[in-house]
mmCIF file of C-alpha atoms in Angstrom:
data_model
loop_
_atom_site.group_PDB
_atom_site.id
_atom_site.type_symbol
_atom_site.label_atom_id
_atom_site.label_comp_id
_atom_site.label_asym_id
_atom_site.label_seq_id
_atom_site.Cartn_x
_atom_site.Cartn_y
_atom_site.Cartn_z
ATOM 1 C CA MET V 11 157.860 73.968 104.927
ATOM 2 C CA PRO V 12 155.900 73.622 101.655
ATOM 3 C CA LEU V 13 152.364 72.141 101.685
ATOM 4 C CA LEU V 14 152.083 69.777 98.400
ATOM 5 C CA LEU V 15 148.813 68.709 96.821
ATOM 6 C CA GLY V 16 149.239 66.325 94.275
ATOM 7 C CA GLY V 17 153.036 67.033 93.857
ATOM 8 C CA VAL V 18 152.313 70.640 93.495
ATOM 9 C CA ALA V 19 153.241 73.243 95.969
ATOM 10 C CA VAL V 20 150.194 74.934 96.992
ATOM 11 C CA ALA V 21 151.266 76.873 100.205
ATOM 12 C CA SER V 22 153.924 77.054 102.401
ATOM 13 C CA PHE V 23 153.980 77.445 106.428
ATOM 14 C CA VAL V 24 156.284 78.009 109.321
ATOM 15 C CA ILE V 25 155.837 76.835 112.975
ATOM 16 C CA ASP V 26 156.597 79.764 115.481
ATOM 17 C CA GLN V 27 157.851 79.230 118.987
ATOM 18 C CA ARG V 28 154.246 78.357 120.373
ATOM 19 C CA SER V 29 154.092 75.651 117.763
ATOM 20 C CA THR V 30 151.715 77.402 116.055
ATOM 21 C CA ALA V 31 151.406 76.793 112.122
ATOM 22 C CA VAL V 32 151.281 80.066 110.345
ATOM 23 C CA VAL V 33 150.269 79.885 106.465
ATOM 24 C CA VAL V 34 152.854 81.899 104.412
ATOM 25 C CA GLY V 35 151.649 81.178 101.020
ATOM 26 C CA ALA V 36 147.894 81.583 100.406
ATOM 27 C CA LEU V 37 145.419 78.981 98.525
ATOM 28 C CA ALA V 38 143.934 81.518 96.605
ATOM 29 C CA VAL V 39 145.409 80.741 93.281
ATOM 30 C CA LEU V 40 144.419 76.931 93.816
ATOM 31 C CA ASN V 41 140.697 78.028 94.567
ATOM 32 C CA VAL V 42 141.011 80.177 91.662
ATOM 33 C CA LEU V 43 142.193 77.191 89.270
ATOM 34 C CA MET V 44 139.560 74.906 90.877
ATOM 35 C CA THR V 45 136.518 77.039 90.475
ATOM 36 C CA SER V 46 137.571 78.219 86.698
ATOM 37 C CA ALA V 47 137.914 74.594 85.672
ATOM 38 C CA ASP V 48 135.287 73.321 83.068
ATOM 39 C CA ARG V 49 133.839 70.167 84.443
ATOM 40 C CA PRO V 50 133.705 67.587 81.836
ATOM 41 C CA ARG V 51 130.557 65.769 80.457
ATOM 42 C CA SER V 52 130.418 62.330 82.217
ATOM 43 C CA ARG V 53 129.877 59.236 80.024
ATOM 44 C CA VAL V 54 126.165 59.157 80.966
ATOM 45 C CA GLN V 55 125.914 62.426 79.551
ATOM 46 C CA GLN V 56 127.624 61.777 76.552
ATOM 47 C CA GLU V 57 125.610 58.675 75.794
ATOM 48 C CA LEU V 58 122.459 60.695 76.480
ATOM 49 C CA ARG V 59 123.347 63.160 73.785
ATOM 50 C CA LEU V 60 124.112 60.450 71.223
ATOM 51 C CA LEU V 61 120.913 58.812 72.028
ATOM 52 C CA ARG V 62 118.890 61.989 71.626
ATOM 53 C CA VAL V 63 120.496 62.998 68.448
ATOM 54 C CA GLY V 64 119.874 59.468 67.141
ATOM 55 C CA VAL V 65 116.207 59.559 68.026
ATOM 56 C CA GLY V 66 115.981 62.995 66.806
ATOM 57 C CA THR V 67 117.391 62.151 63.497
ATOM 58 C CA VAL V 68 114.979 59.008 63.112
ATOM 59 C CA ALA V 69 111.941 61.263 64.310
ATOM 60 C CA GLY V 70 112.834 63.762 61.515
ATOM 61 C CA VAL V 71 113.085 61.434 58.898
ATOM 62 C CA ALA V 72 109.749 59.720 60.022
ATOM 63 C CA VAL V 73 108.145 63.117 60.103
ATOM 64 C CA ALA V 74 109.307 64.022 56.716
ATOM 65 C CA PHE V 75 108.170 60.704 55.256
ATOM 66 C CA VAL V 76 104.597 61.087 56.757
ATOM 67 C CA VAL V 77 104.532 64.435 55.532
ATOM 68 C CA LEU V 78 105.387 63.845 51.953
ATOM 69 C CA VAL V 79 103.336 60.854 51.875
ATOM 70 C CA GLY V 80 100.308 62.715 53.346
ATOM 71 C CA LEU V 81 100.698 65.398 50.472
ATOM 72 C CA ALA V 82 101.240 62.795 47.711
ATOM 73 C CA ARG V 83 97.806 61.319 48.700
ATOM 74 C CA GLY V 84 96.038 64.517 48.281
ATOM 75 C CA LEU V 85 95.412 65.332 51.962
ATOM 76 C CA GLU V 86 94.969 68.947 53.222
ATOM 77 C CA PRO V 87 98.452 70.692 53.841
ATOM 78 C CA ARG V 88 97.062 72.223 57.251
ATOM 79 C CA ASP V 89 96.095 68.541 58.214
ATOM 80 C CA VAL V 90 99.579 67.222 57.168
ATOM 81 C CA ALA V 91 101.095 70.069 59.076
ATOM 82 C CA LEU V 92 99.254 69.175 62.186
ATOM 83 C CA VAL V 93 100.073 65.537 61.961
ATOM 84 C CA GLY V 94 103.792 66.311 61.307
ATOM 85 C CA THR V 95 103.896 68.625 64.353
ATOM 86 C CA ALA V 96 102.435 66.308 66.853
ATOM 87 C CA MET V 97 104.480 63.355 65.421
ATOM 88 C CA ALA V 98 107.709 65.715 65.826
ATOM 89 C CA ILE V 99 106.468 66.697 69.304
ATOM 90 C CA GLY V 100 105.636 63.219 70.526
ATOM 91 C CA ALA V 101 109.008 61.744 69.223
ATOM 92 C CA ILE V 102 111.203 64.083 71.585
ATOM 93 C CA PRO V 103 112.536 62.052 74.430
ATOM 94 C CA ALA V 104 111.701 64.867 76.805
ATOM 95 C CA GLY V 105 111.234 62.283 79.752
ATOM 96 C CA LEU V 106 114.491 60.798 79.189
ATOM 97 C CA SER V 107 116.829 63.220 81.245
ATOM 98 C CA ALA V 108 113.791 63.031 84.075
ATOM 99 C CA PHE V 109 114.166 59.317 83.976
ATOM 100 C CA VAL V 110 117.908 59.107 83.923
ATOM 101 C CA HIS V 111 118.000 61.527 87.057
ATOM 102 C CA GLY V 112 115.463 59.454 88.905
ATOM 103 C CA LEU V 113 117.390 56.319 88.441
ATOM 104 C CA LEU V 114 120.540 58.119 89.444
ATOM 105 C CA SER V 115 118.651 59.523 92.459
ATOM 106 C CA GLN V 116 117.496 56.167 93.568
ATOM 107 C CA VAL V 117 121.315 54.831 93.203
ATOM 108 C CA ALA V 118 122.285 57.849 95.344
ATOM 109 C CA ARG V 119 119.670 57.008 98.018
ATOM 110 C CA GLN V 120 120.651 53.287 97.927
ATOM 111 C CA LEU V 121 124.399 54.627 98.694
ATOM 112 C CA ALA V 122 123.118 56.883 101.358
ATOM 113 C CA ASP V 123 121.418 54.011 102.952
ATOM 114 C CA ALA V 124 124.647 52.151 103.040
ATOM 115 C CA HIS V 125 126.138 55.287 105.077
ATOM 116 C CA VAL V 126 128.086 56.455 101.699
ATOM 117 C CA GLY V 127 128.852 60.190 101.457
ATOM 118 C CA VAL V 128 127.725 61.348 97.801
ATOM 119 C CA SER V 129 127.881 64.996 97.274
ATOM 120 C CA SER V 130 126.490 65.248 93.743
ATOM 121 C CA LEU V 131 124.615 63.076 90.916
ATOM 122 C CA HIS V 132 127.537 63.705 88.736
ATOM 123 C CA ASP V 133 129.698 61.527 91.118
ATOM 124 C CA VAL V 134 127.088 58.804 90.854
ATOM 125 C CA GLU V 135 127.136 58.920 87.102
ATOM 126 C CA THR V 136 130.665 58.042 86.847
ATOM 127 C CA LEU V 137 130.439 55.003 89.545
ATOM 128 C CA GLY V 138 129.967 52.176 87.357
ATOM 129 C CA ALA V 139 129.808 49.020 89.686
ATOM 130 C CA VAL V 140 131.619 50.506 92.662
ATOM 131 C CA THR V 141 129.830 49.289 95.880
ATOM 132 C CA SER V 142 131.659 51.554 98.447
ATOM 133 C CA ILE V 143 132.723 55.048 97.856
ATOM 134 C CA LEU V 144 133.156 58.370 99.811
ATOM 135 C CA SER V 145 133.048 61.787 98.405
ATOM 136 C CA ARG V 146 134.919 64.287 100.338
ATOM 137 C CA THR V 147 134.125 68.006 100.429
ATOM 138 C CA THR V 148 137.018 68.703 98.128
ATOM 139 C CA GLY V 149 135.430 66.303 95.528
ATOM 140 C CA ILE V 150 138.033 63.665 96.077
ATOM 141 C CA LEU V 151 136.609 60.352 95.487
ATOM 142 C CA THR V 152 137.989 57.494 97.927
ATOM 143 C CA LEU V 153 137.163 53.816 98.511
ATOM 144 C CA ASP V 154 135.889 54.027 102.148
ATOM 145 C CA GLN V 155 139.400 54.306 103.574
ATOM 146 C CA LEU V 156 141.828 57.455 103.765
ATOM 147 C CA THR V 157 145.482 55.903 103.567
ATOM 148 C CA ALA V 158 148.748 57.698 103.129
ATOM 149 C CA ARG V 159 151.219 55.904 101.487
ATOM 150 C CA THR V 160 153.840 58.428 100.974
ATOM 151 C CA LEU V 161 155.248 61.593 102.728
ATOM 152 C CA TRP V 162 157.262 64.452 101.619
ATOM 153 C CA TYR V 163 159.231 65.560 104.413
ATOM 154 C CA GLN V 164 162.720 67.656 104.967
ATOM 155 C CA GLY V 165 163.506 67.387 101.196
ATOM 156 C CA GLN V 166 162.829 63.599 100.666
ATOM 157 C CA TRP V 167 159.851 61.107 100.163
ATOM 158 C CA ILE V 168 159.078 58.706 103.073
ATOM 159 C CA ARG V 169 156.994 55.581 102.517
ATOM 160 C CA VAL V 170 154.683 54.492 105.128
ATOM 161 C CA ALA V 171 152.260 51.554 105.405
ATOM 162 C CA GLY V 172 148.976 51.261 107.413
ATOM 163 C CA SER V 173 145.399 50.831 106.605
ATOM 164 C CA GLY V 174 142.251 53.196 106.453
ATOM 165 C CA PHE V 175 141.466 54.667 109.882
ATOM 166 C CA SER V 176 143.607 52.139 111.691
ATOM 167 C CA LYS V 177 146.109 54.058 114.336
ATOM 168 C CA HIS V 178 148.695 51.131 113.605
ATOM 169 C CA GLY V 179 151.351 51.471 110.825
ATOM 170 C CA SER V 180 155.057 51.462 110.116
ATOM 171 C CA ILE V 181 157.511 53.927 108.361
ATOM 172 C CA LEU V 182 159.282 51.763 105.574
ATOM 173 C CA ARG V 183 163.151 52.673 105.092
ATOM 174 C CA THR V 184 166.169 51.379 104.189
ATOM 175 C CA ALA V 185 168.025 49.134 106.898
ATOM 176 C CA GLY V 186 170.416 51.010 108.833
ATOM 177 C CA GLU V 187 168.743 54.530 108.117
ATOM 178 C CA PRO V 188 167.485 56.346 111.066
ATOM 179 C CA ASN V 189 163.998 57.514 111.288
ATOM 180 C CA PRO V 190 163.400 61.189 110.565
ATOM 181 C CA ASP V 191 162.417 63.354 113.511
ATOM 182 C CA PHE V 192 158.517 63.522 113.084
ATOM 183 C CA GLN V 193 157.854 66.041 115.948
ATOM 184 C CA THR V 194 157.585 69.165 113.975
ATOM 185 C CA LEU V 195 155.515 67.312 111.079
ATOM 186 C CA ALA V 196 153.216 65.892 113.640
ATOM 187 C CA VAL V 197 152.587 69.132 115.624
ATOM 188 C CA ALA V 198 151.831 70.901 112.197
ATOM 189 C CA LEU V 199 149.504 68.307 111.146
ATOM 190 C CA THR V 200 147.795 68.087 114.460
ATOM 191 C CA LEU V 201 147.152 71.931 114.312
ATOM 192 C CA ALA V 202 146.128 71.960 110.595
ATOM 193 C CA GLY V 203 143.415 69.358 111.274
ATOM 194 C CA ASP V 204 140.889 68.471 113.794
ATOM 195 C CA ALA V 205 140.849 64.776 113.030
ATOM 196 C CA THR V 206 142.141 62.232 115.714
#
């Protein structure tokens, strides 16, 4: 029986006579793919980079202007170099990253106070105006409800309905078709997870 993740077979398992799920295929390949993938820069990181480049360019032009004016007025080159260096150091937005991280930490704290689990600031950076979110240990972000919509079982897709953590739901099928026997699947899922 294949185990699918995002429509990709990542492992397979069989159920023996004692109803124990035995994993046949390993998840090592998936682990290698997940750990070797580069995390793209978030929108906030991209915008901060553009801001730093813009501020740096304006500061560089301003420093060059002040140095040229100082030299044109006949000031000592040593004094002009000192003023130019001080301006360049003062123009670097060193506190910008600390300020943004502090702001994101405050947002993460507010989410934690609202009993929302957030695993990293990177998750918070991409939230926008979301008010309720949960970050699973796998990095999957979900809106405060874990809801299955389709199942792949015995070579066919089965649509299901239900809401969040409710134990009530239904199997959606074409009229006249019998429900598949879910006992094997139920045993495998029960043994694979400890959720109730």
